[in-house]
XYZ file of C-alpha atoms in Angstrom:
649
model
C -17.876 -86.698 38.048
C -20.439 -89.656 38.560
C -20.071 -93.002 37.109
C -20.284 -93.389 32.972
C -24.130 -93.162 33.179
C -24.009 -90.056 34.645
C -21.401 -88.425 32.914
C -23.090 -88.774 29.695
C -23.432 -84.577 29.604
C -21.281 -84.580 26.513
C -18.747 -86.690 25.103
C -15.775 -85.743 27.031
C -17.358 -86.818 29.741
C -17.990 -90.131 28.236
C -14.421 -90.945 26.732
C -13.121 -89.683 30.106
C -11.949 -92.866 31.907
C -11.577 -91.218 35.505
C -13.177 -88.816 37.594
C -11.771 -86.149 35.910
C -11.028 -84.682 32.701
C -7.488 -84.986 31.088
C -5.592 -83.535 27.822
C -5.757 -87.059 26.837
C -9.540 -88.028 27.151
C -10.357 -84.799 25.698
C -8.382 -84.961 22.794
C -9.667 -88.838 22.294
C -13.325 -87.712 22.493
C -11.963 -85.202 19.568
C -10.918 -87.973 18.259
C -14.271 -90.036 18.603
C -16.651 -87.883 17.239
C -14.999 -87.075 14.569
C -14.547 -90.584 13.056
C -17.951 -91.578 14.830
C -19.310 -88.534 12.275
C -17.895 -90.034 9.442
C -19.084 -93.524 10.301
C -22.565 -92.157 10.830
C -22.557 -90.993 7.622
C -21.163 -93.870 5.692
C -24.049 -95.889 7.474
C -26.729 -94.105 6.446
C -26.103 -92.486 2.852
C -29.361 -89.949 4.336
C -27.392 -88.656 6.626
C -26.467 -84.881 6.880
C -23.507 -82.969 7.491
C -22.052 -83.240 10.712
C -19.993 -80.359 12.824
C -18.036 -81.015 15.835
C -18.016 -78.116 18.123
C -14.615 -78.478 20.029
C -12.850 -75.733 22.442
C -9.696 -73.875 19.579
C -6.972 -76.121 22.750
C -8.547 -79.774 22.079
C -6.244 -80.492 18.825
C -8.782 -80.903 16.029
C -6.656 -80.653 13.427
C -4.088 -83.261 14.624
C -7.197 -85.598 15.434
C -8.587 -84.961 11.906
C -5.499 -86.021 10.382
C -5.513 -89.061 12.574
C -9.380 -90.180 12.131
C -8.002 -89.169 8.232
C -4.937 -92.051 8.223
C -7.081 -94.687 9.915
C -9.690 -94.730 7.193
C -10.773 -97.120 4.366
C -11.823 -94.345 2.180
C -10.400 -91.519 0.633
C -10.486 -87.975 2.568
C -9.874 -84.481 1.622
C -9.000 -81.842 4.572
C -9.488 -78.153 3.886
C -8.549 -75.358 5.704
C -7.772 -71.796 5.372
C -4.014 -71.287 6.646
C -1.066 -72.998 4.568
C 0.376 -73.271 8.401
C -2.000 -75.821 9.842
C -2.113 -77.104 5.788
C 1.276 -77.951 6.865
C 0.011 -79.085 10.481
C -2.255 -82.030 9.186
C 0.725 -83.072 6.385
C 3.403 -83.120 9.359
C 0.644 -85.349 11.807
C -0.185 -87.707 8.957
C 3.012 -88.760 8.058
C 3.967 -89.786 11.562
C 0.373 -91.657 11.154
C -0.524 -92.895 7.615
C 1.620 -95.250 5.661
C 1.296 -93.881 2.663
C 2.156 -89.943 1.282
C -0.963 -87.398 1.896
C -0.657 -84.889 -0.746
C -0.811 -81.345 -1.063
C -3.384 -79.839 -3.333
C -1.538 -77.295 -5.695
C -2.285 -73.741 -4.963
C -2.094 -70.877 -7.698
C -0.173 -68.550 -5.585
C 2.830 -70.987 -4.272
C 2.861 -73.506 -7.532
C 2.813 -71.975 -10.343
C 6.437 -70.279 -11.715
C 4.161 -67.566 -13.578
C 1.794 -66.378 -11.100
C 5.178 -66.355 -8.545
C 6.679 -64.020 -10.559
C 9.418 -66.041 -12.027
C 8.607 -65.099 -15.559
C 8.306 -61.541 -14.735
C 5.667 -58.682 -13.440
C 3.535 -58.277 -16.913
C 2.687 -62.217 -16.517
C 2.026 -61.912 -13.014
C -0.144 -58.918 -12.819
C -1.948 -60.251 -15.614
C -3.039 -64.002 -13.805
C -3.599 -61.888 -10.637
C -5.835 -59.427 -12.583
C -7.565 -62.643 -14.352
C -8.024 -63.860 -11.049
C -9.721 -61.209 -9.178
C -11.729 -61.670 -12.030
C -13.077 -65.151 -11.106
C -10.959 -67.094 -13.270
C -9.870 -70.641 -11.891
C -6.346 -71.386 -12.501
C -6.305 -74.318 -14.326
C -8.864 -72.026 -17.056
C -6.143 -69.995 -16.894
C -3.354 -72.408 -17.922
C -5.661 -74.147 -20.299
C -6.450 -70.991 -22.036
C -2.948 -69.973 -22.515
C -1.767 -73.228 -22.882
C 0.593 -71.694 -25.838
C 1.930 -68.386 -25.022
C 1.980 -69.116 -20.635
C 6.052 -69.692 -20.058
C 5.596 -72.069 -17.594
C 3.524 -74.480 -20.279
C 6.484 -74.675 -22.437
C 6.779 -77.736 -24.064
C 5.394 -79.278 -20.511
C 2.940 -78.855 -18.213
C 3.028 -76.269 -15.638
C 3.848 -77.642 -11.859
C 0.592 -76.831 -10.847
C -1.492 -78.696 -13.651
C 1.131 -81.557 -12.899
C 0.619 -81.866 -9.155
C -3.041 -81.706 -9.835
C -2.427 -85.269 -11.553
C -1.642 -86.604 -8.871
C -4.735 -85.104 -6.220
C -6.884 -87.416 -7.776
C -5.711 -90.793 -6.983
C -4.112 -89.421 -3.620
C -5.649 -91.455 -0.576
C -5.277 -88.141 1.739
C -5.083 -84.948 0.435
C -4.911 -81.254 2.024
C -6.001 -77.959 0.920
C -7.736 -74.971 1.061
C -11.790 -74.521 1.421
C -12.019 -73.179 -1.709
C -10.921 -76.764 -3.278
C -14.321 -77.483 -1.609
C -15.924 -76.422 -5.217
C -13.598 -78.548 -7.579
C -15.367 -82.220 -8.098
C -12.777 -83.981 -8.434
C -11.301 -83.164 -5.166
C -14.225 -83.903 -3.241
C -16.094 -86.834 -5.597
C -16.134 -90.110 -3.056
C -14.371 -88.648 -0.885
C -14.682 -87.976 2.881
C -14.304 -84.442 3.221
C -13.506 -82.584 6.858
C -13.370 -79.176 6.956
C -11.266 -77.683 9.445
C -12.540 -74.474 10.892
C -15.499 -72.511 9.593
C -14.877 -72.022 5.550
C -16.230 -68.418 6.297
C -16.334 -65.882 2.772
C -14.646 -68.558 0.783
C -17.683 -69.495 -1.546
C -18.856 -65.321 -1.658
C -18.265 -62.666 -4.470
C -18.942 -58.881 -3.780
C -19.151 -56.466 -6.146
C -19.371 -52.526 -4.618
C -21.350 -50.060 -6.894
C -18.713 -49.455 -9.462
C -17.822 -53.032 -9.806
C -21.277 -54.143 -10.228
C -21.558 -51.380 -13.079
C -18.592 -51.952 -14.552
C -18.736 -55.617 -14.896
C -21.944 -56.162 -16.044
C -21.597 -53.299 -19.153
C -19.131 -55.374 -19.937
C -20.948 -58.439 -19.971
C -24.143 -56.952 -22.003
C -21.421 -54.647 -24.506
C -20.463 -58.042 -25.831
C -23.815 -59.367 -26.261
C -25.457 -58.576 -29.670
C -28.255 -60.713 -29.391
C -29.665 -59.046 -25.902
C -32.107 -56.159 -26.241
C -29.576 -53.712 -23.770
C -25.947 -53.233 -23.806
C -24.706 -51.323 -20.778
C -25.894 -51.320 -16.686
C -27.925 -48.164 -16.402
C -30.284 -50.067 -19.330
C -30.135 -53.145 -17.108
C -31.997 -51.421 -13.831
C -34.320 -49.473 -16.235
C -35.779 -52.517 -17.445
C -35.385 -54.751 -14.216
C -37.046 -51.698 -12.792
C -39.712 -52.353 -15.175
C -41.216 -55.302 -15.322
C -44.668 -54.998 -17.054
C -43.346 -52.014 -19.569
C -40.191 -54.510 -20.667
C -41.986 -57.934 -20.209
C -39.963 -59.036 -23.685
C -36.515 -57.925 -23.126
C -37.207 -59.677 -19.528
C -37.843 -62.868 -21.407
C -35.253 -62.614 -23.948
C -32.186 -61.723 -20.978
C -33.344 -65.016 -18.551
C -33.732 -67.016 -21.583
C -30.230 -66.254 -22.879
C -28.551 -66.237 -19.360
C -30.054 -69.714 -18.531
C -29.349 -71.397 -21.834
C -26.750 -73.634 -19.914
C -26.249 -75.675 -15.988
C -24.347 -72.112 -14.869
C -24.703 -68.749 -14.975
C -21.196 -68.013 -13.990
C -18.944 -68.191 -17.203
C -15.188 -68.439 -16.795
C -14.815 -66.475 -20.524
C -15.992 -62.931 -19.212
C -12.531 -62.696 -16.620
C -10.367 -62.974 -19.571
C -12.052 -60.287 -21.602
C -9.549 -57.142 -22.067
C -11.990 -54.363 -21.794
C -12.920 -55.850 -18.210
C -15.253 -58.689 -17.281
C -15.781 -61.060 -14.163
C -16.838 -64.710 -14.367
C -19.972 -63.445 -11.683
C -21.252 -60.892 -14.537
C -23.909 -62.940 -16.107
C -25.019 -64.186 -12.585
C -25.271 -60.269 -11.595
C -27.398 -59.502 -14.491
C -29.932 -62.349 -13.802
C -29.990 -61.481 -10.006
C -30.967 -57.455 -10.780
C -33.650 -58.685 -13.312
C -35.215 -61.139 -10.122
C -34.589 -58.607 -7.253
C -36.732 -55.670 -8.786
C -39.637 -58.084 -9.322
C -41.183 -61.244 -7.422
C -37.792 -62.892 -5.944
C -37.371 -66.514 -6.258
C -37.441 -67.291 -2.687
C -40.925 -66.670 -2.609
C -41.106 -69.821 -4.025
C -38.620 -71.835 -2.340
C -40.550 -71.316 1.219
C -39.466 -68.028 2.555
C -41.560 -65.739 3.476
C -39.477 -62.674 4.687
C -38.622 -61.118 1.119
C -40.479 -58.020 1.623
C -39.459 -57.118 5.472
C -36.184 -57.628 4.248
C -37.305 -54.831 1.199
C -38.555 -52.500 3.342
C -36.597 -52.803 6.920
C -33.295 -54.179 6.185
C -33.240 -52.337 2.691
C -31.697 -55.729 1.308
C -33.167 -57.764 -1.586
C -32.464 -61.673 -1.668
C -33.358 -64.321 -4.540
C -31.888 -67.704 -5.150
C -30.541 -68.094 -8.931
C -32.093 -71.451 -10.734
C -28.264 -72.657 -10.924
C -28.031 -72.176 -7.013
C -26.797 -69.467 -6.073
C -28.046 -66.990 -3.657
C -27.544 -63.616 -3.864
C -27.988 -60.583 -1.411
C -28.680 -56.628 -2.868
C -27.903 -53.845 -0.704
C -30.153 -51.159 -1.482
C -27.854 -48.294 0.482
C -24.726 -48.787 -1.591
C -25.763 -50.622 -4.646
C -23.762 -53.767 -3.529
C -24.286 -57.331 -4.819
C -22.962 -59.985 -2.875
C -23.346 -64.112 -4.688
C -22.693 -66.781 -2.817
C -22.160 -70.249 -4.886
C -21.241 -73.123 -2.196
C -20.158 -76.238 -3.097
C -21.763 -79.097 -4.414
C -21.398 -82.019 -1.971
C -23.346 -84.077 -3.118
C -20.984 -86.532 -4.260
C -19.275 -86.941 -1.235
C -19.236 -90.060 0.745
C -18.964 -88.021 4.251
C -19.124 -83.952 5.414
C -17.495 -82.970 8.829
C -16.852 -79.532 9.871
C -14.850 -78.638 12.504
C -15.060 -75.348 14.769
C -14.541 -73.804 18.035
C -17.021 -71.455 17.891
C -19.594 -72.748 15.209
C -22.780 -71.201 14.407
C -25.279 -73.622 13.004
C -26.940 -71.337 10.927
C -24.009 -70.552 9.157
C -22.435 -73.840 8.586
C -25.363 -74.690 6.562
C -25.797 -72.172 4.620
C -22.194 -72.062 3.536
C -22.031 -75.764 3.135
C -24.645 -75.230 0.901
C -26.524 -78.064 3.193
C -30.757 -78.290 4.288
C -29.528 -79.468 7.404
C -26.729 -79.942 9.189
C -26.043 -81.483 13.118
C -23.745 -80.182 15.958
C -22.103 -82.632 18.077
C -20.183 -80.983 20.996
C -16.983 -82.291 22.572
C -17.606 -81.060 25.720
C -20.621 -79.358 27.729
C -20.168 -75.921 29.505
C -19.415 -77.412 32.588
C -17.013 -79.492 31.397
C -15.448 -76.593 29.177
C -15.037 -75.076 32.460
C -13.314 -77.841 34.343
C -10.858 -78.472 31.005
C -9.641 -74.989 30.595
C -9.289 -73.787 34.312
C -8.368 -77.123 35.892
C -6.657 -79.014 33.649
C -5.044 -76.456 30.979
C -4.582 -73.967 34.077
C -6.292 -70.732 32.526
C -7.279 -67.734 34.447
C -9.393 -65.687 32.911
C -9.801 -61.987 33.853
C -12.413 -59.482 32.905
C -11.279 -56.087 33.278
C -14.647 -54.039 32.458
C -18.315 -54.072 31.825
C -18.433 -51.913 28.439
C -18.121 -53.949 24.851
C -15.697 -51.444 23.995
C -16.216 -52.042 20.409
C -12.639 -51.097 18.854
C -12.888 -52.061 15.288
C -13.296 -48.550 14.074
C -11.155 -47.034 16.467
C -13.376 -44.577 17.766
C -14.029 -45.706 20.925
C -10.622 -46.503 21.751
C -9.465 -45.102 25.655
C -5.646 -44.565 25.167
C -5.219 -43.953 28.543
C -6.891 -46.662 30.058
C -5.714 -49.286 27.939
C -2.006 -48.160 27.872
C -2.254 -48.289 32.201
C -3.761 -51.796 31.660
C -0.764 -52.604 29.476
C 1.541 -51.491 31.730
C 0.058 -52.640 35.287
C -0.082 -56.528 33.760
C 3.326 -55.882 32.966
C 3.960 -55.263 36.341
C 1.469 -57.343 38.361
C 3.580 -60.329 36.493
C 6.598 -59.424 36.045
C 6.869 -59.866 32.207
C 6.084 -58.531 28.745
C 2.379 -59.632 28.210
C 0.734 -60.482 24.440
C -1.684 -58.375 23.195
C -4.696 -58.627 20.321
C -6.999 -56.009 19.093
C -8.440 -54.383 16.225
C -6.485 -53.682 13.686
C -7.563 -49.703 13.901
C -7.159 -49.925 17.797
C -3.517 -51.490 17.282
C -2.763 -48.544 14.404
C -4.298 -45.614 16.959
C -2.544 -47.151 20.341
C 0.752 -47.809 18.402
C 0.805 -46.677 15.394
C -0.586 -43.140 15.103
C -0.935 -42.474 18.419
C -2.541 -38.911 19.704
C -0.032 -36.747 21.018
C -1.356 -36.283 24.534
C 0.977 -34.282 26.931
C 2.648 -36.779 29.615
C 1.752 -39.581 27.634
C 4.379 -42.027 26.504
C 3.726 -44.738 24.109
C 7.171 -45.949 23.226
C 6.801 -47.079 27.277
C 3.853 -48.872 26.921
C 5.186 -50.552 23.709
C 8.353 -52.040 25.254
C 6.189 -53.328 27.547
C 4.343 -55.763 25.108
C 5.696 -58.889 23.926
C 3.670 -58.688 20.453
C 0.800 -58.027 19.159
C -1.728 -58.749 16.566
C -5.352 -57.934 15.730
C -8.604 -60.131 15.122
C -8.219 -60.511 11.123
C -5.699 -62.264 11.273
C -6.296 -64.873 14.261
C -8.098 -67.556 13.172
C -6.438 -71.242 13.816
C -3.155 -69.052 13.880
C -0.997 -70.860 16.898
C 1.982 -67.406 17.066
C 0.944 -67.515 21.004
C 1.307 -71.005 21.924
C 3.033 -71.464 24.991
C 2.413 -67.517 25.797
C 1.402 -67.054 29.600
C 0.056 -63.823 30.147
C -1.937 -62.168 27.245
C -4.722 -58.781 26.734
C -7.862 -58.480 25.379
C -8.501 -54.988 24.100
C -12.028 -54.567 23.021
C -14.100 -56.198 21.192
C -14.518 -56.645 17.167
C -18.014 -55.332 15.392
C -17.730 -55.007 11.735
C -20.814 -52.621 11.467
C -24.371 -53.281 10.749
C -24.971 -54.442 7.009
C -22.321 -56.381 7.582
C -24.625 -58.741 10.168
C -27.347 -58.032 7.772
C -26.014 -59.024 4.949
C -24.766 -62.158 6.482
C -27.905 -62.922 8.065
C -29.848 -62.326 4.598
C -27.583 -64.787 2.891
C -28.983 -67.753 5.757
C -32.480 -66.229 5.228
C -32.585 -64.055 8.401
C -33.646 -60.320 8.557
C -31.496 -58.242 10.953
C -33.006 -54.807 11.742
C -30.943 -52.815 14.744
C -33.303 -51.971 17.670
C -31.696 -48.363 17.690
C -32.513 -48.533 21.800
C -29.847 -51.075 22.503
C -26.029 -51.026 22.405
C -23.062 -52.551 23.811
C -23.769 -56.274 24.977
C -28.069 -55.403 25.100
C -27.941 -55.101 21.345
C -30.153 -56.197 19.538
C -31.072 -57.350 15.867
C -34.211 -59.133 16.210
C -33.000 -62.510 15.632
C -33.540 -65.187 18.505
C -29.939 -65.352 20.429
C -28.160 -63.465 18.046
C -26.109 -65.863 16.327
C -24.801 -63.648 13.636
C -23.676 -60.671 16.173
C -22.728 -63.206 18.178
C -20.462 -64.905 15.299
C -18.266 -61.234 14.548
C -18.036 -60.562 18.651
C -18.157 -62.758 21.008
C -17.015 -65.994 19.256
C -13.960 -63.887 17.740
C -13.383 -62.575 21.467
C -12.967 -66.209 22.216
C -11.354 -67.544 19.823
C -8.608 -64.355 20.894
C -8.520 -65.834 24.308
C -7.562 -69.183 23.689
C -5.019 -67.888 20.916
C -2.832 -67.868 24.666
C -1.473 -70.939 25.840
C -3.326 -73.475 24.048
C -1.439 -76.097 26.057
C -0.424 -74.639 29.009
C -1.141 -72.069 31.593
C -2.478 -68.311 30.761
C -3.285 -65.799 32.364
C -5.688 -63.548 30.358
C -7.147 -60.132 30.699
C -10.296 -59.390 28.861
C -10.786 -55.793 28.121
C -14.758 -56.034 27.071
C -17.957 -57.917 27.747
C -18.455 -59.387 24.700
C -17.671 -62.689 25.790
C -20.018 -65.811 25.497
C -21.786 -66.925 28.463
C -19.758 -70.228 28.991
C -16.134 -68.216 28.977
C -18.458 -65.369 31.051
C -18.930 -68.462 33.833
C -15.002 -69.146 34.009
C -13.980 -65.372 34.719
C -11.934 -65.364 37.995
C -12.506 -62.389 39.388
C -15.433 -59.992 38.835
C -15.151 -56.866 36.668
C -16.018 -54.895 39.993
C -12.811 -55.892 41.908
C -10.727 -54.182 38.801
C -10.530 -50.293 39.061
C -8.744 -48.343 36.394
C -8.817 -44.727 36.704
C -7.062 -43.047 33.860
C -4.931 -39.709 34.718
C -5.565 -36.569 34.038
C -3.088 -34.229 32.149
C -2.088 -32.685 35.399
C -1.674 -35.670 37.660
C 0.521 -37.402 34.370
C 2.589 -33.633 34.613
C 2.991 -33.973 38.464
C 4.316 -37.940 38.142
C 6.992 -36.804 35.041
C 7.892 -34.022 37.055
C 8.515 -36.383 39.829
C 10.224 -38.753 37.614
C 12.649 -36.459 36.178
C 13.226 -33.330 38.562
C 12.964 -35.350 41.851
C 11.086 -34.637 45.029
C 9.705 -31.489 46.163
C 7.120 -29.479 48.136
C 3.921 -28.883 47.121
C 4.575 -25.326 46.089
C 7.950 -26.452 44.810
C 6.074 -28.963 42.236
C 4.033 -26.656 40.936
C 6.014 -23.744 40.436
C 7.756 -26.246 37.973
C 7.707 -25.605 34.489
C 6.068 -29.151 33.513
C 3.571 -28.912 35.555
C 0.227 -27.938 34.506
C -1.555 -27.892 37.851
C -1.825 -25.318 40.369
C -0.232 -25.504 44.212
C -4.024 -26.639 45.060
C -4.330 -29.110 42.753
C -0.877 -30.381 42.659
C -1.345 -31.216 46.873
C -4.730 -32.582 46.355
C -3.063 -34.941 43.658
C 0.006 -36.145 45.557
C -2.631 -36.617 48.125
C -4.519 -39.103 46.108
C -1.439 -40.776 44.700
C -0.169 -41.075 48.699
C -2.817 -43.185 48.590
C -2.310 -44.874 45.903
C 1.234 -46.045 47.200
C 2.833 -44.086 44.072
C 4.206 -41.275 46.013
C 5.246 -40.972 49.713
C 6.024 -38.109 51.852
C 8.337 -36.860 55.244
C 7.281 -35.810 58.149
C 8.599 -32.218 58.092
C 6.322 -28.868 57.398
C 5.869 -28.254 54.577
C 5.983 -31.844 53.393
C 8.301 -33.189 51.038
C 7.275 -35.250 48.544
C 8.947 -38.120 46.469
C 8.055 -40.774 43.969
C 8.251 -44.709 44.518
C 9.083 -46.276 41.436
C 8.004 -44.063 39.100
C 9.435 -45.734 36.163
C 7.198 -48.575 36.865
C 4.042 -47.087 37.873
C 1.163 -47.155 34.837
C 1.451 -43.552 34.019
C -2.013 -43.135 31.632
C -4.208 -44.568 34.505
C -4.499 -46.157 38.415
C -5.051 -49.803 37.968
C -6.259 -52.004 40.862
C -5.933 -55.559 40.508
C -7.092 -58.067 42.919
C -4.565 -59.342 45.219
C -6.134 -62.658 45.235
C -5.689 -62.919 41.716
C -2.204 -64.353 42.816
C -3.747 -67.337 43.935
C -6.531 -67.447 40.978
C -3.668 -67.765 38.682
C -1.656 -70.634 40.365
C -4.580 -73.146 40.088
C-alpha cells in the first residue's frame, strides 16, 4: 500500500500503520468507526443511524464492548444469541470498571415460565406469549395468583430494577422496543436485528384472532372475520361501519393492545392492528399518502397489499395465502446514538427495520482490502467447486452423489474430517433420510465429517472457530414471497422474471439486495463461520457467492471435475472392495455386479485412468483396486494439485 494519503480506500487502510494489513489494525479500525459513529452522532443531534459494515473475522462484538466501556454515556448492546450476550459481558469486564448488566429475559429468569412451578403455569405464559404479551404485562397482570410473585417480586421484574440505572447493559434486539432500555442511551446493535420487530399471522390465525377481537366488541357494527372482509371489501356500500371500526380502533397512541393475548377464548395483542390494516388494504392504502407510489403494481403483480397504520406500523397482505405480516420497529427516537453492526448489511433493510428515514454505511475495509485481510493475513483459501446455485433449501435439488464424493475426496485431499453447513432439508436428505441407492454408503460419508450444521442456525454462532477445512453445500433460497414480502415491507416490488434462474435471477429490483440478503450474504456469512482467526481451507459448493468473496476464489470452478458414478461403476468398485481382484469376465459374472462383461471392462478402463484401479500384464488382464476404502465412491473428484500450494499461503 501507498503512503496514508493514498490508502484512504477505506478505513483499514487508514488505521493501518504499515504497508500492510494486520489482525491488529483491522480490528482497531473496528474499533474506530464504531466509537467515531457514536461521536458523530453525539455531535450533531441530526445525525442518522450509522452501520458499520465489517468482515463476520474483524471482532465487532469485542470492539463494541470496548468503544461501550470507554464511554461517558450510557449504552445498551443487543444481539440475538445469549452466546455472544455472554461474549460482550465476558470483554467488558476485563474493560469497564464498573458491572455491565444483563437485561432479564422471560425464558432464562423467570422460575414460572422455566417450569419450576410446573407445566400448567408454563404452557400458559408460553401460550400468553405467542400471543404478544410482554412479560412484565404478564407478571403485572397476575401479580396475585403467579407463584413466583409471592409475597416478592419475581427475579425477572427485580433484575429489571436494576437495567435502568446500569451504565452498560446487554440484551436481546427485541429490548430495542422497551423505552426505558434505550431512553439516553447509546444503543449498538450487533448484527442485523432481522424478524425481531415482525408478527405473521397465516390464514387461520388471521381469522381466528381477529373474531376474537370483534366477538368482544359490542359497540362495533360486526363481530366475526368473514363480516370484517365483507365490509373492507366494501367501501362505498359500508361507508358507516368503516367510520365507526377506525374511529374505535384509533381512540388511543396504539393499536396493538396487550389485553386481547390474555383473553381465554383466544386473542393476540396484533388483533386490533389486523382489523385496521384489512379495512385500509381493500381501499386507498395509506402509503399513497406518505410518498409511495407503487401500491397498485404491488396489487396487481406481486399480489401483495401494503399500508402504513397511523400508530406506525407497516403492514404487508399476501393475497395468495391470506397472510398478514405487521412490522412495529422501535422507537429511537430518544436515543442519544444508533450503531448497527453487520457483516453482510443491506442498507435497505437496516432502515426499514430500524424504523429509520435514513441511515449511513461506513465500511471497515474496501474489497481489495477484504481480499488482502482474509487470504494474506487470516490465511483463507477459498475454493469454488461448481458453477450451478444449487439451491438446497427445499431439498429438491440436492445431488447425493456428487456431494457425498465431494465429502469424501476433501477428506482425503487433507487428510482430516472436514466441517460441513447446508440446508437444513439438504442435511435431513444427505444424512438423515437418505435415498436408498444401491452401492451407496452414507454411514461412510458421515464418519467422514467432523460436524455439521445448516444456515438457520449460523448467524454470529462461533461452533467452527479454529476449524481448518470446511464445505459449502448449496446455497439457501427461502422461496419467492418470501423476497417479496420482505421487499414490500422496505417499499420495493419484487416480481420473478420467470426467464431467469440460478445466479441470472432476477426480481426487478436494481442489484438485488433482498435475493441477495437470503443467498449470497448467508453463503458468506457460512464461509467465514471457518476459522475466524486462523487458516481455512473452504470448499464452496454453489455460485451464490458475492462478487468480493467471488474475486478471492483460488482456483477456478473449471479446474474441479466431479463426475458422480453410476450404479454399475459403484457395483464394480464394492465388488472390488469386498471380493478382490478379478478378470473382466470374472467381475461381472459376480453376483453384485450390475454391469455386463462390456461394460464392466469399459469401466475398469476408465477407473485405470482414474488411478482407482490397476491391472497386470497377463491375458486376460487381472484387475485390482488401489485403496478402495478411500476412494469417493458416489463420484470422481479432481482437485487441483496446485491447490497444495494455494492453501499454504
Amino acid at each position: 500500500m501507498a503512503e496514508t494519503e493514498e490508502r484512504a480506500c477505506c478505513r483499514g487502510a487508514r488505521v493501518a500503520d504499515s504497508e500492510e494489513l494486520t489482525k491488529d489494525a483491522v480490528r482497531a479500525a473496528c474499533r474506530d468507526g464504531i466509537q467515531s459513529a457514536i461521536e458523530t452522532q453525539l455531535d450533531d443531534a441530526d445525525s442518522t443511524p450509522i452501520v458499520i459494515d465489517g468482515l463476520p473475522t474483524i471482532g465487532k462484538t469485542h470492539q463494541a464492548s470496548r468503544v461501550a466501556a470507554d464511554l461517558d454515556e450510557q449504552v445498551a448492546i443487543l444481539t440475538h444469541r445469549y452466546e455472544t450476550r455472554d461474549d460482550h459481558l465476558a470483554a467488558l469486564k476485563d474493560h469497564f470498571e464498573g458491572n455491565p448488566v444483563e437485561i432479564p429475559t422471560f425464558d432464562r429468569t423467570c422460575p414460572t415460565k422455566r417450569g419450576e412451578h410446573g407445566e400448567r403455569w408454563k404452557d400458559r405464559l408460553s401460550e400468553y406469549r405467542a400471543r404478544g404479551a410482554s412479560p412484565t404485562y404478564l407478571h403485572h397482570y397476575f401479580r396475585d395468583t403467579l407463584p413466583c410473585m409471592d409475597g416478592k417480586d419475581c427475579p425477572y421484574l427485580a433484575r429489571r430494577d436494576a437495567v435502568e440505572s446500569a451504565d452498560v447493559v446487554i440484551g436481546g434486539p427485541a429490548h430495542a422496543g422497551l423505552e426505558e432500555i434505550v431512553e439516553d442511551r447509546v444503543v449498538i446493535f450487533d448484527e442485523d436485528p432481522q424478524e425481531t420487530y415482525q408478527t405473521e399471522f397465516d390464514a387461520s390465525d388471521l381469522a381466528e384472532y381477529v373474531s376474537a377481537f370483534l366477538a368482544n366488541r359490542d359497540e362495533l357494527p360486526i363481530d366475526n372475520y368473514e363480516q370484517l372482509r365483507l365490509v373492507a371489501g366494501n367501501k362505498d356500500g359500508f361507508a358507516p361501519q368503516h367510520e365507526t371500526i377506525r374511529d374505535f380502533l384509533t381512540d388511543g397512541d396504539s393499536l396493538d393492545q396487550q389485553t386481547e393475548a390474555i383473553r381465554d377464548e383466544g386473542g393476540h395483542v396484533e388483533a386490533p392492528t389486523a382489523v385496521f390494516a384489512l379495512l385500509e388494504l381493500d381501499g386507498p392504502t395509506i402509503g399513497e399518502a406518505s410518498g409511495h407510489d407503487w401500491d397498485d403494481t404491488l396489487r396487481s403483480e406481486a399480489q401483495l397489499d401494503y399500508a402504513e397504520l397511523p400508530d406506525g406500523a407497516s403492514v404487508v397482505y399476501d393475497q395468495k395465502e391470506s397472510r398478514l405480516v405487521v412490522r412495529r420497529a422501535p422507537d429511537l427516537s430518544g436515543t442519544r446514538a444508533v450503531v448497527g453492526l453487520d457483516g453482510t448489511s443491506v442498507e435497505q433493510l437496516w432502515q426499514g427495520r430500524l424504523g429509520a428515514d435514513d441511515i449511513e454505511l461506513w465500511r471497515v475495509l474496501c474489497n481489495d482490502c477484504r481480499k488482502q485481510y482474509l487470504t494474506e493475513v487470516v490465511g483463507y483459501t477459498f475454493v469454488q467447486t461448481t458453477t450451478a446455485a444449487k439451491p438446497y433449501s427445499s431439498g429438491e435439488h440436492v445431488n447425493e452423489n456428487d456431494d457425498y464424493g465431494l465429502i469424501e475426496g476433501v477428506a482425503n485431499q487433507h487428510e482430516t474430517k472436514p466441517s460441513l453447513i447446508t440446508s437444513r432439508a439438504a442435511e435431513d436428505q444427505l444424512f438423515e433420510n437418505a435415498s436408498d441407492e444401491p452401492f451407496v454408503d452414507t454411514d461412510r460419508v458421515t464418519a467422514q465429517i467432523e460436524d455439521s450444521k445448516h444456515y438457520g442456525n449460523l448467524r454470529s454462532s462461533n461452533d467452527f472457530e479454529g476449524t481448518d477445512v470446511g464445505i459449502i453445500l448449496g446455497s439457501p433460497h427461502p422461496g419467492d414471497r418470501a423476497i417479496q414480502i420482505t421487499a414490500a415491507l422496505e417499499g420495493y416490488t419484487a416480481v420473478r422474471d420467470e426467464q431467469t434462474k440460478g445466479t441470472d435471477l432476477d426480481y426487478g429490483i436494481p442489484d438485488q439486495p433482498f435475493l441477495h440478503h437470503y443467498r449470497e450474504h448467508k453463503v458468506a456469512q457460512a464461509v467465514l463461520r471457518f476459522g475466524r482467526t486462523s487458516p481455512a481451507t473452504v470448499y464452496i459448493h454453489t455460485s451464490a457467492i458475492p462478487e468480493w468473496l467471488a474475486e478471492m476464489v483460488a482456483i477456478d470452478p473449471s479446474e474441479v471435475d466431479i463426475r458422480p458414478r453410476r450404479e454399475g461403476e459403484r457395483s464394480i468398485l464394492h465388488s472390488l472392495h469386498d471380493d478382490g481382484p478379478g478378470t473382466a469376465g470374472d467381475i461381472a459374472s459376480r453376483d453384485a455386479v450390475t454391469v455386463g462383461e462390456k461394460h464392466t471392462r469399459d469401466c475398469l478402463k476408465r477407473l485405470r485412468r482414474e488411478g482407482v484401479v490397476e491391472r497386470d500384464d497377463t491375458q486376460p488382464y487381472c484387475w485390482q483396486g488401489t485403496d478402495l476404502g478411500d476412494v469417493p465412491h458416489t463420484a470422481a473428484i479432481d482437485l487441483p494439485e496446485s491447490l497444495d500450494s494455494a492453501s499454504s499461503q
